[in-house]
Amino acid sequence: MTTSFPNRRMRRLRAKDALRGLVAENALCVDDLIYPVFVLPGQDSREAVPSMPGVERLSLDLLLEEMKKWVGLGIRTFALFPVTPMTLKTDCAKEAFNPDGLTQTTLRAIKKAYPDIMLMSDVALDPFTSHGQDGLIDSDGYVVNDETVEVLVKQALSHAEAGADIVAPSDMMDGRIGQIRQALESNGYVNTCIMAYSAKYASSYYGPFRDAVGSAANIKGGNKKTYQMDPANSDEAIHEIALDIEEGADMVMVKPGMPYLDIVRRCKDEFSVPTFAYQVSGEYAMHQAAFANGWLNEDEVVLESLLAFKRAGADGILTYFAPKAAELLRNSNK
């Protein structure tokens, strides 16, 4: 039976800061943060991403320098995304599994410099295809599934060989988790984790990311609706997640993040597996625009937006706010 007012005052537990902390149901810490970084070929090269204020593409030498600061803030997991020159993009995406490619070279170099951090690599073909799609296409422009999976397996293996701790297939091809898992096991990479982009929606929130990796121009107004999920669907996401877990995924992801918190909650409730969300480039860009105009308080909103993922059930968040959030969290603990 519910105790009636005034015996039950809900505000009583909100009266003091220490008391609010004592009864908080969720908490955000730096270990929840995964920082996506964009790497350029060459040396001493730094490019701003206009649609993502504060985010830069960095050549490997500069990336290694910047990582000193990020690791010093306590960030221990990084997601790598390569910026592939147009001259290396082909219909067959062969650069994706080049053992001396940008991603593979970067993985080896970072692991040598920072052996204790976790590196997560993107397994998808859109940075490497001349048409900007996440897979191979047929004569009608349709992204073919099984042929694409063959290339994804080669790409994932090349990343594991280069030192990736986590390979993260983001392509949304059917059956790719099972084949990647089998290939990793067969080649001795039994401890390489798979974080499956299991519920990746055909979202309009990805625009700034495509600018950052240089695939926006290639896709030329096309879309990815034949393989990424329909934003209208929720049950379908649960089926996708179940299949990926069955095929050998260690962790699953929902993307985008905040517009799909209901999917994060359903995933955690129904499967109780390590669940992650991606606060994508469009979410970041919208926040930054509001901050720049003085419409929102940056420090408070950054932490609130990330805490929302934890409340929904996420174990971790990929976010471009990772350094900012890490700094805020460190200062709050002093």
Coordinates of N, CA and C in Angstrom, one line a residue, residues 68-175:
K68 N 48.3 11.0 -25.5 CA 48.9 11.2 -24.2 C 47.9 11.9 -23.3
K69 N 47.2 12.9 -23.8 CA 46.3 13.7 -23.0 C 45.0 12.9 -22.7
W70 N 44.5 12.2 -23.7 CA 43.3 11.4 -23.5 C 43.5 10.3 -22.5
V71 N 44.6 9.6 -22.7 CA 44.9 8.5 -21.7 C 45.1 9.0 -20.3
G72 N 45.7 10.2 -20.3 CA 45.9 10.9 -19.0 C 44.6 11.2 -18.3
L73 N 43.6 11.4 -19.1 CA 42.2 11.7 -18.5 C 41.5 10.4 -18.1
G74 N 42.1 9.3 -18.4 CA 41.6 8.0 -17.9 C 40.8 7.3 -19.0
I75 N 40.8 7.8 -20.2 CA 40.1 7.1 -21.3 C 40.9 5.9 -21.7
R76 N 40.3 4.7 -21.7 CA 41.1 3.5 -22.0 C 40.6 2.7 -23.2
T77 N 39.6 3.2 -23.9 CA 39.1 2.5 -25.1 C 38.9 3.5 -26.2
F78 N 39.4 3.2 -27.4 CA 39.3 4.1 -28.5 C 38.8 3.3 -29.7
A79 N 37.9 3.9 -30.5 CA 37.4 3.3 -31.8 C 38.0 4.1 -32.9
L80 N 38.7 3.3 -33.8 CA 39.4 3.9 -34.9 C 38.6 3.9 -36.2
F81 N 38.6 5.1 -36.9 CA 38.0 5.2 -38.2 C 39.0 5.9 -39.2
P82 N 39.3 5.2 -40.3 CA 40.3 5.7 -41.2 C 39.6 6.7 -42.3
V83 N 40.4 7.6 -42.7 CA 40.1 8.5 -43.8 C 40.9 8.0 -45.0
T84 N 40.2 7.4 -45.9 CA 40.9 6.7 -47.1 C 40.9 7.7 -48.3
P85 N 42.1 7.9 -48.8 CA 42.2 8.7 -50.0 C 41.4 8.2 -51.2
M86 N 40.8 9.1 -52.0 CA 40.0 8.7 -53.1 C 40.7 7.7 -54.0
T87 N 42.0 7.8 -54.2 CA 42.8 7.0 -55.1 C 42.8 5.5 -54.7
L88 N 42.5 5.3 -53.4 CA 42.5 3.9 -52.9 C 41.1 3.3 -52.8
K89 N 40.1 4.0 -53.1 CA 38.8 3.5 -53.1 C 38.4 2.8 -54.4
T90 N 37.9 1.6 -54.2 CA 37.6 0.8 -55.4 C 36.2 0.1 -55.2
D91 N 35.6 -0.4 -56.3 CA 34.4 -1.1 -56.2 C 34.5 -2.3 -55.3
C92 N 35.6 -3.0 -55.2 CA 35.8 -4.2 -54.5 C 36.3 -4.0 -53.1
A93 N 36.7 -2.7 -52.7 CA 37.1 -2.4 -51.4 C 38.3 -3.1 -50.9
K94 N 39.3 -3.4 -51.8 CA 40.4 -4.2 -51.4 C 41.3 -3.6 -50.4
E95 N 41.3 -2.3 -50.3 CA 42.1 -1.6 -49.3 C 41.7 -1.9 -47.9
A96 N 40.4 -2.4 -47.7 CA 39.9 -2.7 -46.4 C 40.7 -3.7 -45.7
F97 N 41.3 -4.7 -46.4 CA 42.0 -5.8 -45.8 C 43.5 -5.8 -46.1
N98 N 44.0 -4.6 -46.6 CA 45.4 -4.4 -46.8 C 46.2 -4.5 -45.5
P99 N 47.1 -5.5 -45.3 CA 47.8 -5.6 -44.1 C 48.6 -4.4 -43.7
D100 N 49.0 -3.6 -44.7 CA 49.7 -2.3 -44.5 C 48.8 -1.1 -44.7
G101 N 47.5 -1.3 -44.6 CA 46.6 -0.2 -44.7 C 46.6 0.7 -43.5
L102 N 45.9 1.8 -43.6 CA 45.9 2.9 -42.6 C 45.4 2.3 -41.3
T103 N 44.3 1.6 -41.2 CA 43.8 1.1 -40.0 C 44.8 0.1 -39.4
Q104 N 45.3 -0.8 -40.2 CA 46.2 -1.8 -39.7 C 47.5 -1.2 -39.1
T105 N 48.0 -0.2 -39.9 CA 49.3 0.4 -39.4 C 49.0 1.2 -38.1
T106 N 47.9 1.9 -38.0 CA 47.5 2.6 -36.9 C 47.4 1.7 -35.6
L107 N 46.7 0.6 -35.8 CA 46.5 -0.4 -34.7 C 47.9 -0.8 -34.2
R108 N 48.8 -1.2 -35.0 CA 50.1 -1.6 -34.6 C 50.8 -0.6 -33.8
A109 N 50.8 0.7 -34.4 CA 51.5 1.8 -33.8 C 51.0 2.1 -32.4
I110 N 49.7 2.2 -32.3 CA 49.1 2.6 -31.0 C 49.3 1.5 -30.0
K111 N 49.2 0.2 -30.4 CA 49.4 -0.9 -29.4 C 50.9 -0.9 -28.9
K112 N 51.8 -0.5 -29.8 CA 53.2 -0.4 -29.4 C 53.4 0.7 -28.3
A113 N 52.8 1.8 -28.6 CA 52.9 3.0 -27.7 C 52.1 2.9 -26.4
Y114 N 50.9 2.3 -26.5 CA 50.0 2.2 -25.4 C 49.5 0.8 -25.3
P115 N 50.3 -0.1 -24.9 CA 49.9 -1.5 -24.9 C 48.7 -1.9 -24.0
D116 N 48.4 -1.0 -23.0 CA 47.4 -1.4 -22.1 C 46.0 -0.9 -22.4
I117 N 45.9 0.0 -23.5 CA 44.6 0.5 -23.8 C 43.8 -0.5 -24.7
M118 N 42.5 -0.3 -24.9 CA 41.7 -1.1 -25.7 C 41.5 -0.4 -27.0
L119 N 41.7 -1.2 -28.1 CA 41.4 -0.6 -29.5 C 40.3 -1.3 -30.1
M120 N 39.4 -0.6 -30.6 CA 38.2 -1.1 -31.3 C 38.3 -0.7 -32.8
S121 N 38.1 -1.6 -33.7 CA 38.2 -1.3 -35.1 C 36.9 -1.4 -35.9
D122 N 36.6 -0.5 -36.8 CA 35.4 -0.6 -37.5 C 35.5 -1.6 -38.7
V123 N 34.6 -2.5 -38.7 CA 34.6 -3.5 -39.8 C 33.4 -3.2 -40.7
A124 N 33.7 -2.5 -41.8 CA 32.7 -2.1 -42.8 C 33.4 -1.5 -44.0
L125 N 32.8 -1.5 -45.1 CA 33.5 -1.2 -46.4 C 33.3 0.2 -46.9
D126 N 32.4 1.0 -46.3 CA 32.1 2.3 -46.8 C 33.3 3.3 -46.9
P127 N 34.3 3.2 -46.0 CA 35.4 4.1 -46.2 C 36.3 3.7 -47.4
F128 N 36.1 2.5 -47.9 CA 37.0 2.0 -49.0 C 36.3 1.8 -50.3
T129 N 35.0 1.9 -50.4 CA 34.3 1.7 -51.7 C 34.2 3.0 -52.5
S130 N 34.3 2.9 -53.8 CA 34.1 4.1 -54.6 C 32.7 4.6 -54.6
H131 N 31.7 3.8 -54.3 CA 30.3 4.2 -54.3 C 29.8 4.6 -52.9
G132 N 30.6 4.4 -51.8 CA 30.2 4.8 -50.5 C 29.3 3.9 -49.7
Q133 N 28.9 2.8 -50.3 CA 28.1 1.8 -49.6 C 28.9 0.9 -48.7
D134 N 28.3 0.3 -47.7 CA 29.0 -0.6 -46.8 C 29.3 -2.0 -47.3
G135 N 29.0 -2.2 -48.5 CA 29.2 -3.5 -49.1 C 29.5 -3.4 -50.6
L136 N 29.7 -4.6 -51.2 CA 29.8 -4.7 -52.7 C 28.5 -4.5 -53.3
I137 N 28.4 -4.0 -54.5 CA 27.2 -3.8 -55.2 C 27.1 -4.6 -56.5
D138 N 25.9 -4.9 -56.9 CA 25.7 -5.6 -58.2 C 25.4 -4.6 -59.3
S139 N 25.1 -5.0 -60.5 CA 24.9 -4.1 -61.6 C 23.7 -3.2 -61.5
D140 N 22.8 -3.5 -60.5 CA 21.7 -2.7 -60.3 C 21.9 -1.7 -59.1
G141 N 23.1 -1.8 -58.5 CA 23.4 -0.9 -57.4 C 23.0 -1.5 -56.0
Y142 N 22.5 -2.7 -56.0 CA 22.0 -3.4 -54.8 C 23.2 -3.9 -54.0
V143 N 23.3 -3.7 -52.7 CA 24.4 -4.2 -51.9 C 24.2 -5.7 -51.7
V144 N 25.1 -6.5 -52.2 CA 25.0 -8.0 -52.1 C 25.5 -8.4 -50.8
N145 N 24.9 -9.4 -50.2 CA 25.2 -9.8 -48.8 C 26.4 -10.7 -48.7
D146 N 26.2 -11.9 -49.3 CA 27.2 -13.0 -49.0 C 28.6 -12.6 -49.5
E147 N 28.7 -12.0 -50.7 CA 30.0 -11.6 -51.2 C 30.6 -10.5 -50.4
T148 N 29.8 -9.6 -49.8 CA 30.3 -8.6 -48.9 C 30.9 -9.2 -47.6
V149 N 30.2 -10.2 -47.1 CA 30.6 -10.9 -45.9 C 32.0 -11.5 -46.1
E150 N 32.3 -12.0 -47.3 CA 33.6 -12.6 -47.5 C 34.7 -11.6 -47.3
V151 N 34.4 -10.3 -47.8 CA 35.4 -9.3 -47.7 C 35.5 -8.8 -46.2
L152 N 34.4 -8.7 -45.5 CA 34.4 -8.3 -44.1 C 35.2 -9.3 -43.3
V153 N 35.1 -10.6 -43.6 CA 35.9 -11.5 -42.8 C 37.4 -11.3 -43.0
K154 N 37.8 -11.0 -44.2 CA 39.2 -10.7 -44.5 C 39.6 -9.4 -43.7
Q155 N 38.7 -8.4 -43.7 CA 39.0 -7.1 -43.0 C 39.2 -7.4 -41.5
A156 N 38.2 -8.1 -40.9 CA 38.3 -8.4 -39.5 C 39.5 -9.1 -39.1
L157 N 39.9 -10.1 -39.9 CA 41.1 -10.9 -39.6 C 42.4 -10.0 -39.7
S158 N 42.4 -9.1 -40.7 CA 43.6 -8.2 -40.8 C 43.7 -7.3 -39.6
H159 N 42.5 -6.9 -39.0 CA 42.5 -6.0 -37.8 C 43.0 -6.8 -36.6
A160 N 42.5 -8.0 -36.5 CA 42.9 -8.9 -35.3 C 44.4 -9.1 -35.4
E161 N 44.9 -9.4 -36.6 CA 46.4 -9.6 -36.8 C 47.2 -8.3 -36.4
A162 N 46.6 -7.2 -36.6 CA 47.3 -5.9 -36.3 C 47.2 -5.5 -34.9
G163 N 46.4 -6.2 -34.1 CA 46.3 -5.9 -32.7 C 45.0 -5.4 -32.1
A164 N 43.9 -5.4 -33.0 CA 42.6 -4.9 -32.5 C 42.2 -5.8 -31.3
D165 N 41.7 -5.2 -30.2 CA 41.1 -5.9 -29.1 C 39.7 -6.3 -29.4
I166 N 39.0 -5.4 -30.1 CA 37.6 -5.5 -30.4 C 37.4 -5.2 -31.9
V167 N 36.8 -6.1 -32.7 CA 36.4 -5.8 -34.0 C 34.9 -5.5 -34.0
A168 N 34.5 -4.5 -34.7 CA 33.1 -4.0 -34.6 C 32.5 -3.9 -35.9
P169 N 31.8 -5.0 -36.4 CA 31.2 -5.0 -37.7 C 30.0 -4.0 -37.6
S170 N 30.0 -3.0 -38.5 CA 29.0 -2.0 -38.5 C 28.2 -2.0 -39.8
D171 N 28.3 -3.0 -40.6 CA 27.8 -3.1 -42.0 C 26.4 -3.5 -42.1
M172 N 25.9 -4.3 -41.1 CA 24.5 -4.8 -41.1 C 24.2 -5.9 -42.2
M173 N 25.3 -6.6 -42.6 CA 25.0 -7.8 -43.5 C 24.6 -9.0 -42.6
D174 N 23.7 -9.8 -43.2 CA 23.2 -11.0 -42.5 C 24.3 -12.0 -42.4
G175 N 24.5 -12.6 -41.2 CA 25.4 -13.7 -41.0 C 26.8 -13.4 -40.9

